[in-house]
XYZ file of C-alpha atoms in Angstrom:
224
model
C -0.007 0.002 0.005
C 0.976 3.668 -0.213
C 2.014 5.201 3.101
C 2.930 8.804 3.892
C 5.343 9.219 6.796
C 5.743 12.668 8.400
C 8.706 12.539 10.805
C 11.467 15.109 11.369
C 13.913 12.678 13.024
C 15.931 11.669 9.947
C 17.387 8.437 11.317
C 14.006 7.254 12.610
C 12.303 8.207 9.351
C 14.880 6.214 7.380
C 14.462 3.205 9.648
C 10.681 3.225 9.333
C 10.862 3.781 5.579
C 13.277 0.889 5.010
C 11.186 -1.460 7.156
C 7.901 -0.630 5.441
C 9.403 -0.730 1.958
C 10.866 -4.138 2.767
C 7.317 -5.233 3.589
C 6.240 -4.161 0.100
C 4.766 -0.716 0.768
C 5.591 2.502 -1.097
C 6.545 5.218 1.378
C 6.652 9.002 0.883
C 8.645 10.785 3.626
C 8.260 14.405 4.728
C 10.197 16.143 7.480
C 8.066 19.108 8.537
C 4.440 20.001 9.038
C 4.345 22.844 6.545
C 5.324 20.616 3.629
C 3.064 17.829 4.879
C -0.033 20.020 4.996
C -0.104 20.642 1.238
C 1.100 17.116 0.428
C -1.638 15.401 2.420
C -4.426 17.082 0.490
C -3.781 15.035 -2.660
C -1.086 12.423 -1.979
C -3.370 9.403 -2.481
C -1.798 7.443 0.378
C -3.716 4.606 2.033
C -2.370 5.352 5.513
C -0.588 8.236 7.289
C 2.095 7.877 9.987
C 2.348 11.272 11.691
C 4.748 12.571 14.314
C 3.155 14.892 16.854
C 6.132 17.224 17.393
C 7.000 18.643 13.988
C 8.654 21.857 12.850
C 6.153 24.172 11.199
C 2.610 22.873 11.663
C 2.451 20.298 14.489
C 1.019 16.830 14.003
C -2.171 17.326 16.016
C -3.067 20.440 14.013
C -2.426 18.574 10.759
C -4.636 15.732 11.912
C -7.492 17.995 12.971
C -7.386 19.774 9.592
C -7.449 16.421 7.786
C -10.558 15.339 9.644
C -12.215 18.741 9.210
C -11.976 18.472 5.418
C -13.424 14.959 5.515
C -10.213 12.961 5.120
C -10.993 9.609 6.775
C -7.759 7.779 6.004
C -6.235 5.919 8.981
C -3.594 7.826 10.929
C -0.994 6.488 13.372
C 0.418 9.163 15.654
C 4.046 8.898 16.833
C 5.095 10.758 19.957
C 7.446 10.707 22.925
C 4.612 11.922 25.146
C 3.544 8.984 27.286
C 0.946 10.641 29.521
C -2.627 9.428 29.325
C -3.953 12.938 28.621
C -1.610 13.213 25.622
C -2.949 9.968 24.169
C -6.506 11.163 24.759
C -5.773 14.413 22.930
C -4.400 12.477 19.962
C -7.294 10.058 19.758
C -9.857 12.860 20.184
C -8.154 14.755 17.364
C -8.972 11.836 15.059
C -6.059 9.408 15.308
C -6.785 5.719 14.732
C -3.755 4.545 16.681
C -1.061 5.992 18.913
C 2.525 4.722 19.276
C 4.908 5.991 21.941
C 8.609 6.407 21.170
C 10.789 4.440 21.410
C 8.964 1.513 19.839
C 9.825 -1.724 18.097
C 9.526 -1.697 14.304
C 7.689 -5.028 14.434
C 4.934 -3.386 16.510
C 4.591 -0.514 14.037
C 4.310 -3.013 11.167
C 1.624 -4.954 13.053
C -0.384 -1.776 13.666
C -0.087 -0.803 9.998
C -1.397 -4.232 8.972
C -4.261 -4.009 11.453
C -5.397 -0.596 10.203
C -5.191 -1.610 6.565
C -7.260 -4.730 7.302
C -9.833 -2.646 9.130
C -10.067 -0.214 6.220
C -10.892 -2.962 3.707
C -14.565 -4.032 3.721
C -15.495 -7.675 3.013
C -16.882 -6.639 -0.375
C -13.577 -4.981 -1.252
C -11.316 -7.743 -0.016
C -11.584 -10.226 -2.916
C -11.842 -8.694 -6.369
C -12.045 -10.403 -9.739
C -10.022 -9.350 -12.777
C -9.640 -11.496 -15.853
C -9.104 -15.076 -14.702
C -7.597 -13.914 -11.406
C -8.827 -13.148 -7.908
C -7.091 -10.248 -6.152
C -7.002 -10.251 -2.341
C -6.529 -6.587 -1.456
C -5.800 -7.287 2.214
C -3.191 -10.043 1.909
C -1.944 -8.530 -1.397
C -2.087 -11.778 -3.351
C -3.325 -12.917 -6.765
C -4.934 -16.323 -7.266
C -5.876 -18.403 -10.296
C -8.238 -21.283 -9.503
C -7.248 -21.069 -5.843
C -3.518 -21.207 -6.545
C -1.398 -18.148 -5.713
C 0.438 -16.486 -8.581
C 3.971 -15.639 -7.490
C 4.770 -12.035 -8.450
C 7.773 -10.080 -7.085
C 6.695 -7.251 -4.792
C 7.782 -4.334 -7.049
C 5.865 -5.807 -9.978
C 2.907 -6.436 -7.683
C 2.954 -2.771 -6.681
C 2.768 -1.878 -10.376
C -0.214 -4.220 -10.732
C -1.997 -2.592 -7.757
C -1.408 0.872 -9.140
C -2.828 -0.036 -12.542
C -5.688 -2.057 -11.043
C -6.757 0.872 -8.835
C -7.087 3.042 -11.949
C -9.913 0.802 -13.213
C -8.772 0.757 -16.826
C -7.763 4.418 -16.996
C -4.353 5.530 -18.208
C -1.742 5.834 -15.487
C 1.357 7.902 -16.190
C 4.831 6.487 -15.707
C 5.547 9.043 -12.953
C 2.467 8.007 -10.985
C 3.462 4.340 -11.213
C 6.985 5.215 -10.061
C 5.643 7.190 -7.064
C 3.362 4.286 -6.158
C 6.174 1.724 -6.247
C 8.956 3.741 -4.573
C 7.259 6.693 -2.865
C 7.123 10.334 -3.822
C 10.513 11.885 -4.523
C 12.480 8.628 -4.659
C 15.805 8.914 -6.486
C 14.982 6.256 -9.076
C 15.046 6.521 -12.888
C 11.562 6.215 -14.381
C 12.907 3.742 -16.969
C 12.707 1.090 -14.238
C 8.914 1.238 -14.645
C 9.282 0.001 -18.239
C 11.185 -3.051 -16.986
C 8.573 -3.895 -14.342
C 5.695 -3.375 -16.765
C 7.315 -5.631 -19.358
C 7.826 -8.446 -16.847
C 4.333 -8.030 -15.379
C 2.763 -8.044 -18.830
C 4.257 -11.489 -19.537
C 3.048 -12.839 -16.179
C -0.529 -11.628 -16.593
C -1.055 -12.417 -20.269
C -2.075 -16.085 -19.734
C -4.928 -14.950 -17.442
C -6.798 -12.727 -19.875
C -5.094 -9.501 -18.784
C -3.240 -7.007 -20.930
C -1.155 -3.944 -20.134
C -1.388 -1.430 -22.952
C 1.255 1.279 -23.389
C 0.582 4.658 -24.921
C 3.805 6.511 -25.596
C 4.090 9.664 -23.541
C 0.772 9.031 -21.762
C 1.135 5.897 -19.655
C -0.279 2.419 -19.126
C -3.666 0.714 -18.911
C -4.559 -2.610 -17.335
C -7.354 -4.241 -19.294
C -9.210 -7.514 -18.766
C -10.439 -9.809 -21.554
C -8.471 -7.821 -24.158
C -7.334 -9.470 -27.338
C -3.961 -11.102 -26.863
């Protein structure tokens, strides 16, 4: 999934980012509240991890403004404040979870998984495309009950194209989805992943169409 992390402690932000990316997520990292405020209005992330004490706009203010404009995405607050009243303030501001520093990365991962499971409804969990079933919670593809083994970067490309429901997706959007916004990665890597994914999906009635300069489309039941 796509996760936005707002944390001004560089070493902690790097550690969280590496851990979540290793679990297959795309992570966009921001280091201050002022940048985060504009980013969070249209970043398209599935989940937000938000430090409370930020330079610029603080995390609680950011969270309150998100909720005020109707943004219901799950938010995990990170803070060194361990008092009960601080946790109450965070939860009342609209946080879905609250993690006190220092914490174990395994616990953060578990809380991320729990919130993403909670966000998916039963109707959304298993989706059909071509001859495949896509489990949005476990992030797996199945053909006749058998899992299709797809490397995680290619799977992230699939999820990005699938979410577009047949619309064109630009190469830059795919790159941001796979690596996170602002990652120092050449966009030509997307062509490699798309080419490999196209070969994997072709036997199951799925086609990835390329339109030069515009992007990619994932289509079901297209002519091979």
